[in-house]
CSV table of C-alpha atoms and ligand atoms in Angstrom, one decimal:
chain,number,residue,atom,x,y,z
T,1,MET,CA,-51.6,29.6,11.6
T,2,PRO,CA,-48.1,31.1,13.3
T,3,VAL,CA,-44.9,30.8,11.6
T,4,LEU,CA,-41.5,29.5,12.4
T,5,ARG,CA,-38.9,31.7,10.8
T,6,THR,CA,-35.5,30.4,10.4
T,7,HIS,CA,-32.8,33.1,9.5
T,8,ILE,CA,-29.6,31.7,8.4
T,9,LEU,CA,-26.8,34.0,8.2
T,10,ASN,CA,-24.5,34.8,6.0
T,11,VAL,CA,-21.8,34.8,8.1
T,12,GLY,CA,-18.8,33.4,5.7
T,13,ARG,CA,-17.6,29.6,6.4
T,14,ALA,CA,-19.4,29.7,9.9
T,15,ASP,CA,-23.1,28.5,11.3
T,16,THR,CA,-25.2,30.9,12.8
T,17,ILE,CA,-28.8,30.3,13.2
T,18,ILE,CA,-31.4,32.0,14.4
T,19,LEU,CA,-35.1,30.5,14.9
T,20,GLU,CA,-38.1,32.5,15.9
T,21,LEU,CA,-40.8,30.1,17.0
T,22,PRO,CA,-44.3,29.5,16.4
T,23,ARG,CA,-46.5,30.4,19.2
T,24,ASP,CA,-50.2,31.3,19.3
T,25,ASP,CA,-49.5,34.2,21.7
T,26,ASN,CA,-47.6,37.5,20.7
T,27,LYS,CA,-44.2,36.5,22.4
T,28,LYS,CA,-41.2,36.7,20.7
T,29,VAL,CA,-39.6,33.1,21.6
T,30,ILE,CA,-36.3,32.5,19.6
T,31,GLY,CA,-33.7,29.3,19.7
T,32,ILE,CA,-30.2,29.9,18.9
T,33,ILE,CA,-28.5,27.0,16.6
T,34,ASP,CA,-24.7,28.1,16.3
T,35,CYS,CA,-23.3,31.6,16.9
T,36,CYS,CA,-19.6,31.9,15.2
T,37,ASP,CA,-19.4,36.0,15.9
T,38,PHE,CA,-21.0,38.0,18.8
T,39,ALA,CA,-21.2,41.3,16.5
T,40,LEU,CA,-22.8,40.5,13.8
T,41,THR,CA,-25.5,38.1,15.5
T,42,LYS,CA,-26.0,41.2,18.0
T,43,GLN,CA,-26.5,43.7,15.1
T,44,TYR,CA,-28.8,41.0,13.1
T,45,LEU,CA,-30.8,40.5,16.2
T,46,GLU,CA,-31.2,44.4,16.9
T,47,ARG,CA,-32.2,45.0,13.4
T,48,LYS,CA,-34.9,42.2,13.5
T,49,GLY,CA,-36.2,43.5,17.0
T,50,LEU,CA,-35.1,40.4,18.2
T,51,ASP,CA,-32.4,41.3,20.6
T,52,LYS,CA,-34.5,41.2,24.0
T,53,PRO,CA,-36.9,38.1,23.1
T,54,ASP,CA,-39.7,37.2,25.9
T,55,LEU,CA,-37.5,33.9,26.1
T,56,VAL,CA,-34.7,32.3,24.5
T,57,GLN,CA,-36.0,28.4,24.4
T,58,PHE,CA,-33.0,27.0,23.8
T,59,MET,CA,-29.5,27.3,22.7
T,60,VAL,CA,-27.2,24.5,20.4
T,61,ALA,CA,-23.5,24.6,20.3
T,62,THR,CA,-23.3,21.4,17.6
T,63,HIS,CA,-20.3,21.3,18.0
T,64,PRO,CA,-17.2,22.9,19.7
T,65,HIS,CA,-15.2,24.1,16.4
T,66,TYR,CA,-15.0,28.1,16.5
T,67,ASP,CA,-16.7,28.7,13.6
T,68,HIS,CA,-20.1,27.3,15.7
T,69,ILE,CA,-19.2,29.0,19.3
T,70,GLY,CA,-17.0,31.9,18.1
T,71,GLY,CA,-19.6,34.1,19.6
T,72,MET,CA,-21.6,32.1,21.7
T,73,GLN,CA,-20.6,33.3,25.4
T,74,GLU,CA,-21.2,36.6,24.7
T,75,LEU,CA,-24.5,35.8,23.2
T,76,LEU,CA,-25.5,34.1,26.3
T,77,GLU,CA,-23.6,36.8,28.9
T,78,MET,CA,-26.1,39.6,26.8
T,79,PHE,CA,-29.2,37.6,27.0
T,80,VAL,CA,-28.1,37.3,31.3
T,81,ASN,CA,-27.5,41.0,31.4
T,82,ASN,CA,-30.8,41.7,29.5
T,83,GLY,CA,-32.6,39.4,31.9
T,84,THR,CA,-33.8,37.1,28.9
T,85,GLU,CA,-34.3,33.8,30.3
T,86,VAL,CA,-31.9,31.1,28.5
T,87,TYR,CA,-34.1,27.9,29.2
T,88,MET,CA,-31.9,25.3,27.7
T,89,PHE,CA,-28.5,24.9,26.5
T,90,LEU,CA,-27.3,22.0,24.2
T,91,ASP,CA,-24.1,20.9,23.6
T,92,SER,CA,-22.5,18.3,21.7
T,93,GLY,CA,-19.9,16.9,25.0
T,94,TYR,CA,-17.0,16.6,22.8
T,95,GLU,CA,-14.3,18.2,24.7
T,96,HIS,CA,-12.5,20.5,22.8
T,97,THR,CA,-9.6,21.7,25.0
T,98,SER,CA,-9.8,25.5,23.2
T,99,LEU,CA,-9.8,28.4,25.4
T,100,THR,CA,-13.2,29.4,23.8
T,101,TYR,CA,-15.0,26.1,24.9
T,102,GLU,CA,-13.3,26.1,28.2
T,103,ASN,CA,-15.0,29.3,29.0
T,104,LEU,CA,-18.4,29.0,27.4
T,105,MET,CA,-18.7,25.5,29.8
T,106,GLN,CA,-17.1,27.6,32.9
T,107,PHE,CA,-19.9,30.2,32.1
T,108,LEU,CA,-22.6,27.6,32.4
T,109,ILE,CA,-21.3,26.0,35.1
T,110,ASP,CA,-21.7,29.4,36.8
T,111,HIS,CA,-25.4,29.8,35.5
T,112,PRO,CA,-27.1,26.6,36.8
T,113,ASN,CA,-30.4,28.5,35.9
T,114,ILE,CA,-29.9,27.8,32.2
T,115,ILE,CA,-30.6,23.7,31.7
T,116,THR,CA,-27.6,22.2,30.2
T,117,TRP,CA,-27.8,19.1,28.2
T,118,TYR,CA,-25.5,16.9,26.2
T,119,PRO,CA,-27.9,15.2,24.0
T,120,ARG,CA,-27.7,11.9,22.4
T,121,THR,CA,-29.9,10.0,19.2
T,122,GLY,CA,-33.6,10.2,20.4
T,123,LEU,CA,-34.1,12.8,22.6
T,124,GLN,CA,-37.2,14.4,21.4
T,125,VAL,CA,-38.3,18.2,23.7
T,126,LEU,CA,-41.5,19.5,22.8
T,127,PHE,CA,-42.0,23.2,23.1
T,128,GLY,CA,-45.2,24.5,22.5
T,129,ARG,CA,-46.0,23.7,18.6
T,130,LEU,CA,-42.1,22.6,18.0
T,131,ASN,CA,-40.7,19.5,18.2
T,132,VAL,CA,-36.8,19.0,18.3
T,133,ARG,CA,-35.4,15.7,18.0
T,134,VAL,CA,-31.9,14.6,18.0
T,135,LEU,CA,-30.8,12.7,15.2
T,136,SER,CA,-27.0,12.6,16.5
T,137,PRO,CA,-24.4,11.9,18.0
T,138,PRO,CA,-25.1,8.5,19.8
T,139,GLU,CA,-23.6,7.4,22.9
T,140,PRO,CA,-20.7,6.9,23.1
T,141,ILE,CA,-19.8,9.4,20.7
T,142,PRO,CA,-17.9,8.3,17.6
T,143,THR,CA,-13.8,8.6,17.6
T,144,GLY,CA,-10.9,7.3,15.2
T,145,THR,CA,-12.8,9.4,12.2
T,146,ALA,CA,-11.4,11.7,9.8
T,147,SER,CA,-12.8,14.3,12.3
T,148,ASP,CA,-13.9,12.9,15.6
T,149,CYS,CA,-15.2,17.0,16.6
T,150,ASN,CA,-17.5,17.3,13.4
T,151,ASN,CA,-18.6,13.7,13.8
T,152,ALA,CA,-19.8,14.5,17.4
T,153,SER,CA,-22.2,17.1,15.7
T,154,ILE,CA,-25.7,17.6,17.2
T,155,VAL,CA,-28.0,16.8,14.5
T,156,LEU,CA,-31.4,18.0,14.9
T,157,LEU,CA,-34.7,17.3,13.3
T,158,LEU,CA,-37.5,20.1,13.8
T,159,THR,CA,-41.0,19.2,13.0
T,160,TYR,CA,-43.8,22.1,13.1
T,161,GLY,CA,-47.0,20.3,11.8
T,162,SER,CA,-46.1,18.4,9.0
T,163,SER,CA,-43.0,20.8,8.1
T,164,LYS,CA,-39.4,19.2,8.9
T,165,LEU,CA,-36.3,20.9,8.6
T,166,LEU,CA,-32.9,19.3,9.2
T,167,PHE,CA,-29.9,21.1,10.8
T,168,ALA,CA,-26.6,19.1,10.3
T,169,GLY,CA,-24.0,20.9,11.4
T,170,ASP,CA,-20.8,19.7,10.2
T,171,ALA,CA,-21.8,16.1,10.5
T,172,GLN,CA,-19.7,13.9,8.4
T,173,PHE,CA,-19.9,10.6,7.1
T,174,THR,CA,-19.6,8.2,10.7
T,175,ASN,CA,-22.6,10.8,11.7
T,176,TRP,CA,-24.6,10.1,8.7
T,177,SER,CA,-24.1,6.5,8.1
T,178,HIS,CA,-25.5,6.3,12.0
T,179,CYS,CA,-28.4,8.2,10.8
T,180,CYS,CA,-28.9,6.0,8.2
T,181,VAL,CA,-28.7,3.1,10.5
T,182,SER,CA,-31.0,4.2,13.3
T,183,GLN,CA,-32.9,7.2,12.6
T,184,GLN,CA,-34.2,6.1,8.5
T,185,ASP,CA,-37.6,6.5,9.8
T,186,PHE,CA,-36.8,10.5,10.9
T,187,LEU,CA,-34.0,11.5,8.1
T,188,LYS,CA,-36.9,12.9,6.1
T,189,ALA,CA,-37.2,16.5,5.6
T,190,GLN,CA,-38.2,19.4,3.0
T,191,VAL,CA,-35.7,21.9,4.3
T,192,LEU,CA,-31.8,20.9,5.1
T,193,LYS,CA,-29.2,23.1,6.3
T,194,VAL,CA,-26.2,21.2,4.6
T,195,SER,CA,-23.8,19.9,6.6
T,196,HIS,CA,-20.0,21.1,7.0
T,197,HIS,CA,-20.5,24.3,4.5
T,198,GLY,CA,-21.1,22.1,1.9
T,199,SER,CA,-17.9,20.4,2.0
T,200,LYS,CA,-17.6,17.1,0.0
T,201,HIS,CA,-16.8,15.1,3.4
T,202,GLY,CA,-20.1,16.0,5.2
T,203,THR,CA,-22.8,15.3,2.5
T,204,PHE,CA,-23.6,11.3,2.3
T,205,LEU,CA,-25.5,10.6,-0.3
T,206,GLU,CA,-27.5,7.5,1.1
T,207,ALA,CA,-29.0,10.5,3.9
T,208,LEU,CA,-29.7,13.0,1.3
T,209,GLU,CA,-31.8,10.3,-0.6
T,210,ALA,CA,-33.8,9.6,2.5
T,211,ILE,CA,-34.2,13.0,3.9
T,212,ASN,CA,-34.9,14.0,-0.2
T,213,PRO,CA,-35.3,17.8,0.8
T,214,ARG,CA,-36.9,20.4,-1.2
T,215,ILE,CA,-34.8,23.7,-0.5
T,216,ALA,CA,-31.0,23.3,0.9
T,217,VAL,CA,-29.0,25.8,2.4
T,218,VAL,CA,-25.3,25.8,2.7
T,219,SER,CA,-23.4,28.6,5.1
T,220,GLY,CA,-20.5,28.3,3.0
T,221,GLU,CA,-18.3,30.6,0.8
T,222,ASN,CA,-17.5,31.7,-2.5
T,223,ASN,CA,-15.3,28.6,-3.7
T,224,LEU,CA,-13.9,30.0,-7.0
T,225,ASN,CA,-10.2,30.2,-5.6
T,226,ASP,CA,-10.1,27.5,-3.7
T,227,PRO,CA,-7.9,24.7,-5.9
T,228,ASN,CA,-9.2,21.8,-3.5
T,229,GLY,CA,-13.0,22.7,-4.5
T,230,GLY,CA,-13.6,24.9,-1.3
T,231,PHE,CA,-17.1,25.3,0.3
T,232,PRO,CA,-19.4,24.6,-1.2
T,233,HIS,CA,-17.7,21.7,-3.3
T,234,PRO,CA,-18.7,21.3,-6.6
T,235,LEU,CA,-19.4,17.7,-6.0
T,236,THR,CA,-21.9,18.5,-3.0
T,237,VAL,CA,-23.9,20.8,-5.6
T,238,GLU,CA,-23.9,18.3,-8.2
T,239,THR,CA,-25.1,16.0,-6.1
T,240,MET,CA,-28.0,18.2,-4.7
T,241,ASN,CA,-28.9,18.9,-8.3
T,242,GLU,CA,-28.8,15.5,-9.5
T,243,LEU,CA,-31.0,14.4,-6.5
T,244,GLY,CA,-33.4,16.8,-7.6
T,245,VAL,CA,-32.9,19.8,-4.8
T,246,THR,CA,-35.2,22.1,-6.5
T,247,GLU,CA,-34.2,25.1,-4.6
T,248,VAL,CA,-30.4,25.4,-3.4
T,249,TYR,CA,-29.1,28.9,-1.4
T,250,CYS,CA,-25.9,30.0,-0.4
T,251,THR,CA,-25.4,32.9,1.8
T,252,TYR,CA,-22.2,33.8,0.1
T,253,GLN,CA,-24.4,34.0,-3.0
T,254,HIS,CA,-28.0,35.0,-1.3
T,255,ASN,CA,-26.6,36.8,2.0
T,256,ASP,CA,-28.7,36.5,4.8
T,257,ILE,CA,-31.2,33.9,4.5
T,258,ILE,CA,-34.8,33.5,5.6
T,259,ILE,CA,-37.1,30.6,5.8
T,260,GLU,CA,-41.1,31.2,7.1
T,261,SER,CA,-42.5,27.1,7.5
T,262,GLN,CA,-45.9,27.2,7.7
T,263,ALA,CA,-47.2,23.9,9.8
T,264,ASN,CA,-48.4,22.7,6.3
T,265,ALA,CA,-45.0,22.0,5.0
T,266,ARG,CA,-45.1,25.0,3.3
T,267,HIS,CA,-42.0,26.7,3.2
T,268,SER,CA,-41.2,30.1,1.4
T,269,VAL,CA,-38.1,31.4,1.6
T,270,THR,CA,-36.6,34.9,1.1
T,271,HIS,CA,-32.8,36.7,1.0
T,272,LEU,CA,-31.3,40.0,0.0
W,301,ZN,ZN1,-18.2,24.3,10.7
């Protein structure tokens, strides 16, 4: 059986995630969730022989903070210039006024062949054997929260057979409470990309209990010198330990992290 391979790159307190989709043929089909730094991503893709895939099935900008979209437009440009089809782009629809976001949106307007969606809770797309379900954000996206941009994060549940992986972007309490109320049937996953680099605002106890992950990955940085607890916050790590998350990986400790998922809920993690 083919595997789903997830690469969570060591890019500091930022997100860059590359997915190699499970295929029955020999085609290289990838998905991207966030891209903070183009040069690093390009280098990594080249190293793995993924810079000229047969298809980029989807790219997701979970929300428009720079640490999630900083390299996205250049990455799109690279694929387009290589002649690689980018099938679909998912954007939160949270309108950020930064030039980075405006330019990215303009690029998508200029390339109407790339399907651009602003997905909301409940949307499901099947890409071959991989089911992509949007758990959040709801419509309308929350306002008046501690961070409306983070709370607009697209939260994705990827299902391959009985394997489930949840990518939380930078979701915070409002976003998680919405998931707990309206998506509770889908809040179960063996693998969790911990929200918001492991900050204490990104992990919501009720949601974590419902997800009940076995493996958690934090895209964070060394917090030893941060008087505020840094990323990941000790509370987040403690909460995960208490809830019995057996494997916790952090990019600053484990470097680039690769998860190979079989269709039968078996996941194996390698890192440098
Ligand atoms: Zn972030």
